[in-house]
């Protein structure tokens, strides 16, 4: 893995996409000062101060886009959860790739693929982690949020956290590219929030309601509705 530190940037994902040709496979771009971070569904990712992580992993697994690449966000999500656990907290994965502690978001992932003339130039896995945030900053976020320093009542070493994440991601990566989601399915499910619980999921303009009965072999959410009909959701937002 190569590391690329940026002192200040609007968005590490945007930077990665704009410079994809000159960034090598398995590069970790990171900053502690991100001024215009972006989240999923055109949301903003708020800057919570310089003691937090704003990072993007650039991957170039092959020039052809494969279905399993869309599960890389779930791999990163599992890795982040495992690293959080090293700090003695209990993270839960809100499918597909949010991490929450005590029902409050602590980390989010934004994956973007860059293609040109049907060729995959690279995948950008952006992730933000709330490591050291004053409580007052968190109240400005549009959903319940927390940070690791609040959950553990201690200051967190941001560089050490980033090192743990990248090392753990590397340990899994080659096997994951071969085997895909089944490699991590059980570990992912063990941490999944809402398994066997009733939920609502928004997929574009449609809302599905039902009990989460499984996370499938390809990382999809399996929902059983009140008529016992099963729905396999590949994308969506748990409401
Ligand atoms: C989400 O939860 O909606 C995803 C948030 C992803 C935020 C990270 S911070 C580093 C990288 N650069 C960005 O602009 N966004 C991602």
PDB file of C-alpha atoms and ligand atoms in Angstrom:
ATOM      1  CA  UNK A   1       0.000   0.000   0.000  1.00  0.00           C
ATOM      2  CA  UNK A   2       1.158   3.548  -0.763  1.00  0.00           C
ATOM      3  CA  UNK A   3       0.120   6.503   1.369  1.00  0.00           C
ATOM      4  CA  UNK A   4      -0.618   9.945  -0.005  1.00  0.00           C
ATOM      5  CA  UNK A   5      -1.113  12.656   2.606  1.00  0.00           C
ATOM      6  CA  UNK A   6      -2.834  15.880   1.610  1.00  0.00           C
ATOM      7  CA  UNK A   7      -2.558  18.778   4.021  1.00  0.00           C
ATOM      8  CA  UNK A   8      -5.928  20.191   2.990  1.00  0.00           C
ATOM      9  CA  UNK A   9      -8.397  19.163   0.282  1.00  0.00           C
ATOM     10  CA  UNK A  10     -12.042  19.699  -0.588  1.00  0.00           C
ATOM     11  CA  UNK A  11     -12.752  15.959  -0.873  1.00  0.00           C
ATOM     12  CA  UNK A  12     -10.353  13.008  -0.942  1.00  0.00           C
ATOM     13  CA  UNK A  13     -12.812  11.123  -3.193  1.00  0.00           C
ATOM     14  CA  UNK A  14     -12.972  13.997  -5.658  1.00  0.00           C
ATOM     15  CA  UNK A  15      -9.177  14.288  -5.635  1.00  0.00           C
ATOM     16  CA  UNK A  16      -8.835  10.531  -6.240  1.00  0.00           C
ATOM     17  CA  UNK A  17     -11.266  10.577  -9.151  1.00  0.00           C
ATOM     18  CA  UNK A  18      -9.655  13.608 -10.773  1.00  0.00           C
ATOM     19  CA  UNK A  19      -6.176  12.114 -10.502  1.00  0.00           C
ATOM     20  CA  UNK A  20      -7.031   8.470 -11.047  1.00  0.00           C
ATOM     21  CA  UNK A  21      -4.501   7.988 -13.869  1.00  0.00           C
ATOM     22  CA  UNK A  22      -1.536   9.026 -11.784  1.00  0.00           C
ATOM     23  CA  UNK A  23      -2.522   7.222  -8.580  1.00  0.00           C
ATOM     24  CA  UNK A  24      -1.315   3.656  -8.263  1.00  0.00           C
ATOM     25  CA  UNK A  25      -3.329   0.636  -7.179  1.00  0.00           C
ATOM     26  CA  UNK A  26      -3.769   0.324  -3.390  1.00  0.00           C
ATOM     27  CA  UNK A  27      -3.058   3.942  -2.525  1.00  0.00           C
ATOM     28  CA  UNK A  28      -4.448   5.399   0.683  1.00  0.00           C
ATOM     29  CA  UNK A  29      -5.156   9.084   0.267  1.00  0.00           C
ATOM     30  CA  UNK A  30      -5.784  10.832   3.537  1.00  0.00           C
ATOM     31  CA  UNK A  31      -6.173  14.240   5.043  1.00  0.00           C
ATOM     32  CA  UNK A  32      -7.102  15.649   8.395  1.00  0.00           C
ATOM     33  CA  UNK A  33      -8.585  18.757   6.838  1.00  0.00           C
ATOM     34  CA  UNK A  34     -11.375  18.052   4.363  1.00  0.00           C
ATOM     35  CA  UNK A  35     -13.363  21.139   3.538  1.00  0.00           C
ATOM     36  CA  UNK A  36     -16.180  19.832   1.303  1.00  0.00           C
ATOM     37  CA  UNK A  37     -16.616  16.152   2.058  1.00  0.00           C
ATOM     38  CA  UNK A  38     -19.396  14.284   0.320  1.00  0.00           C
ATOM     39  CA  UNK A  39     -21.549  11.421   1.485  1.00  0.00           C
ATOM     40  CA  UNK A  40     -23.942   9.004  -0.181  1.00  0.00           C
ATOM     41  CA  UNK A  41     -27.080  10.307  -1.890  1.00  0.00           C
ATOM     42  CA  UNK A  42     -25.570  13.739  -2.433  1.00  0.00           C
ATOM     43  CA  UNK A  43     -25.294  14.382   1.264  1.00  0.00           C
ATOM     44  CA  UNK A  44     -22.462  16.329   2.842  1.00  0.00           C
ATOM     45  CA  UNK A  45     -19.849  14.759   5.086  1.00  0.00           C
ATOM     46  CA  UNK A  46     -19.175  17.280   7.759  1.00  0.00           C
ATOM     47  CA  UNK A  47     -15.687  18.375   8.806  1.00  0.00           C
ATOM     48  CA  UNK A  48     -15.454  17.608  12.516  1.00  0.00           C
ATOM     49  CA  UNK A  49     -11.954  18.931  13.105  1.00  0.00           C
ATOM     50  CA  UNK A  50      -8.440  17.771  12.376  1.00  0.00           C
ATOM     51  CA  UNK A  51      -8.374  14.855  14.803  1.00  0.00           C
ATOM     52  CA  UNK A  52     -10.674  12.776  12.612  1.00  0.00           C
ATOM     53  CA  UNK A  53     -10.014  10.674   9.521  1.00  0.00           C
ATOM     54  CA  UNK A  54     -11.017  11.579   5.969  1.00  0.00           C
ATOM     55  CA  UNK A  55      -9.589   9.046   3.573  1.00  0.00           C
ATOM     56  CA  UNK A  56     -10.010   7.298   0.211  1.00  0.00           C
ATOM     57  CA  UNK A  57      -8.542   3.977  -0.845  1.00  0.00           C
ATOM     58  CA  UNK A  58      -7.839   3.723  -4.571  1.00  0.00           C
ATOM     59  CA  UNK A  59      -8.045   0.217  -6.021  1.00  0.00           C
ATOM     60  CA  UNK A  60      -7.406  -0.996  -9.547  1.00  0.00           C
ATOM     61  CA  UNK A  61      -8.260  -4.695  -9.444  1.00  0.00           C
ATOM     62  CA  UNK A  62      -8.851  -5.154 -13.209  1.00  0.00           C
ATOM     63  CA  UNK A  63      -9.932  -3.151 -16.263  1.00  0.00           C
ATOM     64  CA  UNK A  64     -13.271  -4.973 -16.230  1.00  0.00           C
ATOM     65  CA  UNK A  65     -15.896  -4.117 -13.634  1.00  0.00           C
ATOM     66  CA  UNK A  66     -16.989  -7.232 -11.748  1.00  0.00           C
ATOM     67  CA  UNK A  67     -20.061  -7.551  -9.533  1.00  0.00           C
ATOM     68  CA  UNK A  68     -18.001  -8.382  -6.461  1.00  0.00           C
ATOM     69  CA  UNK A  69     -16.286  -5.005  -6.577  1.00  0.00           C
ATOM     70  CA  UNK A  70     -19.519  -3.449  -5.384  1.00  0.00           C
ATOM     71  CA  UNK A  71     -19.116  -5.482  -2.187  1.00  0.00           C
ATOM     72  CA  UNK A  72     -15.780  -3.829  -1.410  1.00  0.00           C
ATOM     73  CA  UNK A  73     -17.656  -1.238   0.644  1.00  0.00           C
ATOM     74  CA  UNK A  74     -18.921  -4.068   2.821  1.00  0.00           C
ATOM     75  CA  UNK A  75     -15.379  -5.379   3.245  1.00  0.00           C
ATOM     76  CA  UNK A  76     -14.176  -1.946   4.337  1.00  0.00           C
ATOM     77  CA  UNK A  77     -17.174  -1.663   6.626  1.00  0.00           C
ATOM     78  CA  UNK A  78     -16.343  -4.973   8.322  1.00  0.00           C
ATOM     79  CA  UNK A  79     -12.687  -3.970   8.684  1.00  0.00           C
ATOM     80  CA  UNK A  80     -13.666  -0.667  10.295  1.00  0.00           C
ATOM     81  CA  UNK A  81     -15.985  -2.508  12.672  1.00  0.00           C
ATOM     82  CA  UNK A  82     -13.198  -4.908  13.634  1.00  0.00           C
ATOM     83  CA  UNK A  83     -10.837  -2.023  14.330  1.00  0.00           C
ATOM     84  CA  UNK A  84     -13.464  -0.248  16.446  1.00  0.00           C
ATOM     85  CA  UNK A  85     -13.787  -3.441  18.492  1.00  0.00           C
ATOM     86  CA  UNK A  86     -10.105  -3.203  19.401  1.00  0.00           C
ATOM     87  CA  UNK A  87     -11.076  -0.094  21.367  1.00  0.00           C
ATOM     88  CA  UNK A  88     -13.607  -2.036  23.441  1.00  0.00           C
ATOM     89  CA  UNK A  89     -16.794  -0.716  21.820  1.00  0.00           C
ATOM     90  CA  UNK A  90     -19.564  -2.678  20.078  1.00  0.00           C
ATOM     91  CA  UNK A  91     -20.039  -1.394  16.523  1.00  0.00           C
ATOM     92  CA  UNK A  92     -23.043  -2.447  14.459  1.00  0.00           C
ATOM     93  CA  UNK A  93     -23.194  -2.500  10.677  1.00  0.00           C
ATOM     94  CA  UNK A  94     -26.206  -0.750   9.244  1.00  0.00           C
ATOM     95  CA  UNK A  95     -26.509  -2.404   5.841  1.00  0.00           C
ATOM     96  CA  UNK A  96     -24.918  -1.810   3.478  1.00  0.00           C
ATOM     97  CA  UNK A  97     -22.040   0.170   4.915  1.00  0.00           C
ATOM     98  CA  UNK A  98     -22.704   2.519   7.789  1.00  0.00           C
ATOM     99  CA  UNK A  99     -21.243   1.862  11.190  1.00  0.00           C
ATOM    100  CA  UNK A 100     -23.164   2.796  14.274  1.00  0.00           C
ATOM    101  CA  UNK A 101     -22.497   2.556  17.964  1.00  0.00           C
ATOM    102  CA  UNK A 102     -25.501   2.726  20.259  1.00  0.00           C
ATOM    103  CA  UNK A 103     -27.645   3.613  17.208  1.00  0.00           C
ATOM    104  CA  UNK A 104     -25.460   6.614  16.389  1.00  0.00           C
ATOM    105  CA  UNK A 105     -23.388   6.872  13.239  1.00  0.00           C
ATOM    106  CA  UNK A 106     -19.619   6.882  13.696  1.00  0.00           C
ATOM    107  CA  UNK A 107     -18.386   6.104  10.192  1.00  0.00           C
ATOM    108  CA  UNK A 108     -19.628   6.177   6.607  1.00  0.00           C
ATOM    109  CA  UNK A 109     -18.330   4.967   3.260  1.00  0.00           C
ATOM    110  CA  UNK A 110     -18.766   6.442  -0.200  1.00  0.00           C
ATOM    111  CA  UNK A 111     -17.667   4.182  -3.063  1.00  0.00           C
ATOM    112  CA  UNK A 112     -17.257   5.564  -6.555  1.00  0.00           C
ATOM    113  CA  UNK A 113     -16.056   3.845  -9.713  1.00  0.00           C
ATOM    114  CA  UNK A 114     -14.188   5.699 -12.446  1.00  0.00           C
ATOM    115  CA  UNK A 115     -14.640   4.274 -15.931  1.00  0.00           C
ATOM    116  CA  UNK A 116     -13.637   5.432 -19.390  1.00  0.00           C
ATOM    117  CA  UNK A 117     -14.840   3.839 -22.612  1.00  0.00           C
ATOM    118  CA  UNK A 118     -16.231   0.869 -20.712  1.00  0.00           C
ATOM    119  CA  UNK A 119     -12.937   0.297 -18.941  1.00  0.00           C
ATOM    120  CA  UNK A 120     -12.673   0.477 -15.200  1.00  0.00           C
ATOM    121  CA  UNK A 121      -9.938   2.921 -14.286  1.00  0.00           C
ATOM    122  CA  UNK A 122     -10.296   2.522 -10.568  1.00  0.00           C
ATOM    123  CA  UNK A 123     -12.500   2.230  -7.545  1.00  0.00           C
ATOM    124  CA  UNK A 124     -12.441   4.892  -4.881  1.00  0.00           C
ATOM    125  CA  UNK A 125     -13.502   3.783  -1.413  1.00  0.00           C
ATOM    126  CA  UNK A 126     -13.896   6.923   0.648  1.00  0.00           C
ATOM    127  CA  UNK A 127     -14.407   6.674   4.354  1.00  0.00           C
ATOM    128  CA  UNK A 128     -14.840   9.127   7.151  1.00  0.00           C
ATOM    129  CA  UNK A 129     -14.382   8.184  10.785  1.00  0.00           C
ATOM    130  CA  UNK A 130     -15.409  10.285  13.751  1.00  0.00           C
ATOM    131  CA  UNK A 131     -12.491   9.690  16.080  1.00  0.00           C
ATOM    132  CA  UNK A 132     -12.151  12.782  18.216  1.00  0.00           C
ATOM    133  CA  UNK A 133     -15.075  15.150  18.035  1.00  0.00           C
ATOM    134  CA  UNK A 134     -16.365  17.602  20.580  1.00  0.00           C
ATOM    135  CA  UNK A 135     -19.992  16.786  21.435  1.00  0.00           C
ATOM    136  CA  UNK A 136     -21.092  20.228  20.259  1.00  0.00           C
ATOM    137  CA  UNK A 137     -19.843  19.476  16.701  1.00  0.00           C
ATOM    138  CA  UNK A 138     -21.901  16.301  16.508  1.00  0.00           C
ATOM    139  CA  UNK A 139     -25.154  18.059  17.251  1.00  0.00           C
ATOM    140  CA  UNK A 140     -24.823  19.888  13.910  1.00  0.00           C
ATOM    141  CA  UNK A 141     -25.167  16.641  11.947  1.00  0.00           C
ATOM    142  CA  UNK A 142     -28.541  15.761  10.376  1.00  0.00           C
ATOM    143  CA  UNK A 143     -28.762  12.327  12.075  1.00  0.00           C
ATOM    144  CA  UNK A 144     -27.680  10.936  15.460  1.00  0.00           C
ATOM    145  CA  UNK A 145     -23.872  10.739  15.432  1.00  0.00           C
ATOM    146  CA  UNK A 146     -21.092   9.856  17.799  1.00  0.00           C
ATOM    147  CA  UNK A 147     -17.301   9.660  17.879  1.00  0.00           C
ATOM    148  CA  UNK A 148     -14.851   7.129  19.296  1.00  0.00           C
ATOM    149  CA  UNK A 149     -13.477   9.530  21.913  1.00  0.00           C
ATOM    150  CA  UNK A 150     -16.989  10.000  23.267  1.00  0.00           C
ATOM    151  CA  UNK A 151     -17.722   6.265  23.357  1.00  0.00           C
ATOM    152  CA  UNK A 152     -14.395   5.362  25.006  1.00  0.00           C
ATOM    153  CA  UNK A 153     -13.860   8.539  27.033  1.00  0.00           C
ATOM    154  CA  UNK A 154     -10.300   8.792  25.770  1.00  0.00           C
ATOM    155  CA  UNK A 155      -8.407  10.584  23.014  1.00  0.00           C
ATOM    156  CA  UNK A 156      -7.790   8.431  19.968  1.00  0.00           C
ATOM    157  CA  UNK A 157      -4.518   8.328  18.022  1.00  0.00           C
ATOM    158  CA  UNK A 158      -5.733   8.997  14.464  1.00  0.00           C
ATOM    159  CA  UNK A 159      -2.593   7.727  12.703  1.00  0.00           C
ATOM    160  CA  UNK A 160      -2.645   4.469  14.627  1.00  0.00           C
ATOM    161  CA  UNK A 161      -6.327   3.986  13.791  1.00  0.00           C
ATOM    162  CA  UNK A 162      -5.666   4.565  10.088  1.00  0.00           C
ATOM    163  CA  UNK A 163      -2.728   2.147  10.177  1.00  0.00           C
ATOM    164  CA  UNK A 164      -4.876  -0.560  11.744  1.00  0.00           C
ATOM    165  CA  UNK A 165      -7.598  -0.089   9.113  1.00  0.00           C
ATOM    166  CA  UNK A 166      -5.241  -0.215   6.154  1.00  0.00           C
ATOM    167  CA  UNK A 167      -3.330  -3.234   7.470  1.00  0.00           C
ATOM    168  CA  UNK A 168      -6.500  -5.176   8.168  1.00  0.00           C
ATOM    169  CA  UNK A 169      -7.958  -4.235   4.773  1.00  0.00           C
ATOM    170  CA  UNK A 170      -4.766  -5.496   3.084  1.00  0.00           C
ATOM    171  CA  UNK A 171      -4.966  -8.810   4.931  1.00  0.00           C
ATOM    172  CA  UNK A 172      -8.368  -9.503   3.407  1.00  0.00           C
ATOM    173  CA  UNK A 173      -8.044  -7.832   0.024  1.00  0.00           C
ATOM    174  CA  UNK A 174      -6.457 -10.449  -2.265  1.00  0.00           C
ATOM    175  CA  UNK A 175      -8.684 -13.249  -1.009  1.00  0.00           C
ATOM    176  CA  UNK A 176     -11.720 -11.006  -1.262  1.00  0.00           C
ATOM    177  CA  UNK A 177     -11.014 -10.236  -4.915  1.00  0.00           C
ATOM    178  CA  UNK A 178     -10.954 -14.006  -5.535  1.00  0.00           C
ATOM    179  CA  UNK A 179     -13.848 -15.095  -3.341  1.00  0.00           C
ATOM    180  CA  UNK A 180     -16.067 -12.042  -2.922  1.00  0.00           C
ATOM    181  CA  UNK A 181     -18.623 -11.529  -0.172  1.00  0.00           C
ATOM    182  CA  UNK A 182     -18.843 -15.179   0.984  1.00  0.00           C
ATOM    183  CA  UNK A 183     -15.342 -14.711   2.461  1.00  0.00           C
ATOM    184  CA  UNK A 184     -16.693 -12.257   5.042  1.00  0.00           C
ATOM    185  CA  UNK A 185     -20.385 -13.100   5.131  1.00  0.00           C
ATOM    186  CA  UNK A 186     -20.480 -14.656   8.594  1.00  0.00           C
ATOM    187  CA  UNK A 187     -18.279 -11.975  10.170  1.00  0.00           C
ATOM    188  CA  UNK A 188     -20.427  -9.284   8.528  1.00  0.00           C
ATOM    189  CA  UNK A 189     -23.699 -10.903   9.650  1.00  0.00           C
ATOM    190  CA  UNK A 190     -22.446 -11.242  13.197  1.00  0.00           C
ATOM    191  CA  UNK A 191     -22.255  -7.462  13.399  1.00  0.00           C
ATOM    192  CA  UNK A 192     -25.319  -6.629  11.294  1.00  0.00           C
ATOM    193  CA  UNK A 193     -27.897  -4.408  12.950  1.00  0.00           C
ATOM    194  CA  UNK A 194     -31.600  -5.271  12.374  1.00  0.00           C
ATOM    195  CA  UNK A 195     -31.191  -9.016  11.627  1.00  0.00           C
ATOM    196  CA  UNK A 196     -34.565 -10.619  12.447  1.00  0.00           C
ATOM    197  CA  UNK A 197     -36.051  -7.184  13.088  1.00  0.00           C
ATOM    198  CA  UNK A 198     -38.754  -5.290  11.172  1.00  0.00           C
ATOM    199  CA  UNK A 199     -37.453  -2.409   9.079  1.00  0.00           C
ATOM    200  CA  UNK A 200     -38.293  -0.121   6.155  1.00  0.00           C
ATOM    201  CA  UNK A 201     -35.885   0.227   3.254  1.00  0.00           C
ATOM    202  CA  UNK A 202     -36.031   2.912   0.617  1.00  0.00           C
ATOM    203  CA  UNK A 203     -34.942   1.835  -2.862  1.00  0.00           C
ATOM    204  CA  UNK A 204     -35.197   4.812  -5.186  1.00  0.00           C
ATOM    205  CA  UNK A 205     -38.868   5.853  -4.866  1.00  0.00           C
ATOM    206  CA  UNK A 206     -40.147   2.608  -3.358  1.00  0.00           C
ATOM    207  CA  UNK A 207     -40.263   1.668   0.301  1.00  0.00           C
ATOM    208  CA  UNK A 208     -40.092  -1.999   1.318  1.00  0.00           C
ATOM    209  CA  UNK A 209     -41.239  -3.097   4.733  1.00  0.00           C
ATOM    210  CA  UNK A 210     -40.489  -6.424   6.347  1.00  0.00           C
ATOM    211  CA  UNK A 211     -38.282  -8.500   8.587  1.00  0.00           C
ATOM    212  CA  UNK A 212     -34.600  -8.838   7.741  1.00  0.00           C
ATOM    213  CA  UNK A 213     -34.153 -12.587   7.379  1.00  0.00           C
ATOM    214  CA  UNK A 214     -30.658 -12.764   5.915  1.00  0.00           C
ATOM    215  CA  UNK A 215     -27.733 -11.129   4.193  1.00  0.00           C
ATOM    216  CA  UNK A 216     -27.234 -13.203   1.048  1.00  0.00           C
ATOM    217  CA  UNK A 217     -24.115 -14.709  -0.544  1.00  0.00           C
ATOM    218  CA  UNK A 218     -23.685 -11.536  -2.548  1.00  0.00           C
ATOM    219  CA  UNK A 219     -24.225  -9.115   0.292  1.00  0.00           C
ATOM    220  CA  UNK A 220     -27.848  -8.298  -0.497  1.00  0.00           C
ATOM    221  CA  UNK A 221     -30.495  -7.732   2.147  1.00  0.00           C
ATOM    222  CA  UNK A 222     -33.200 -10.409   2.251  1.00  0.00           C
ATOM    223  CA  UNK A 223     -36.473  -9.036   3.527  1.00  0.00           C
ATOM    224  CA  UNK A 224     -39.688 -10.974   4.191  1.00  0.00           C
ATOM    225  CA  UNK A 225     -42.851  -8.868   3.985  1.00  0.00           C
ATOM    226  CA  UNK A 226     -46.176  -9.375   5.789  1.00  0.00           C
ATOM    227  CA  UNK A 227     -47.378 -11.693   3.008  1.00  0.00           C
ATOM    228  CA  UNK A 228     -44.272 -13.856   3.471  1.00  0.00           C
ATOM    229  CA  UNK A 229     -42.936 -12.655   0.148  1.00  0.00           C
ATOM    230  CA  UNK A 230     -39.147 -12.371  -0.009  1.00  0.00           C
ATOM    231  CA  UNK A 231     -37.402  -9.347  -1.454  1.00  0.00           C
ATOM    232  CA  UNK A 232     -33.696  -9.335  -2.270  1.00  0.00           C
ATOM    233  CA  UNK A 233     -32.380  -5.793  -2.111  1.00  0.00           C
ATOM    234  CA  UNK A 234     -29.007  -5.050  -3.656  1.00  0.00           C
ATOM    235  CA  UNK A 235     -29.106  -1.363  -2.869  1.00  0.00           C
ATOM    236  CA  UNK A 236     -31.170   0.828  -0.597  1.00  0.00           C
ATOM    237  CA  UNK A 237     -31.275   2.901   2.504  1.00  0.00           C
ATOM    238  CA  UNK A 238     -32.628   1.567   5.775  1.00  0.00           C
ATOM    239  CA  UNK A 239     -34.929   4.275   7.087  1.00  0.00           C
TER     240      UNK A 239
HETATM  241  C1  LIG B   1     -21.839   8.447   3.932  1.00  0.00           C
HETATM  242  O1  LIG B   1     -22.017   7.993   5.055  1.00  0.00           O
HETATM  243  O2  LIG B   1     -22.765   8.991   3.309  1.00  0.00           O
HETATM  244  C2  LIG B   1     -20.482   8.338   3.308  1.00  0.00           C
HETATM  245  C3  LIG B   1     -19.516   9.336   3.857  1.00  0.00           C
HETATM  246  C4  LIG B   1     -18.132   9.256   3.236  1.00  0.00           C
HETATM  247  C5  LIG B   1     -17.235  10.368   3.707  1.00  0.00           C
HETATM  248  C6  LIG B   1     -15.826  10.205   3.249  1.00  0.00           C
HETATM  249  S1  LIG B   1     -14.713  11.316   4.039  1.00  0.00           S
HETATM  250  C7  LIG B   1     -13.445  10.913   2.914  1.00  0.00           C
HETATM  251  C8  LIG B   1     -14.089  10.698   1.563  1.00  0.00           C
HETATM  252  N1  LIG B   1     -14.132  11.947   0.807  1.00  0.00           N
HETATM  253  C9  LIG B   1     -15.375  12.390   0.658  1.00  0.00           C
HETATM  254  O3  LIG B   1     -15.715  13.460   0.110  1.00  0.00           O
HETATM  255  N2  LIG B   1     -16.256  11.519   1.206  1.00  0.00           N
HETATM  256  C10 LIG B   1     -15.574  10.379   1.764  1.00  0.00           C
END
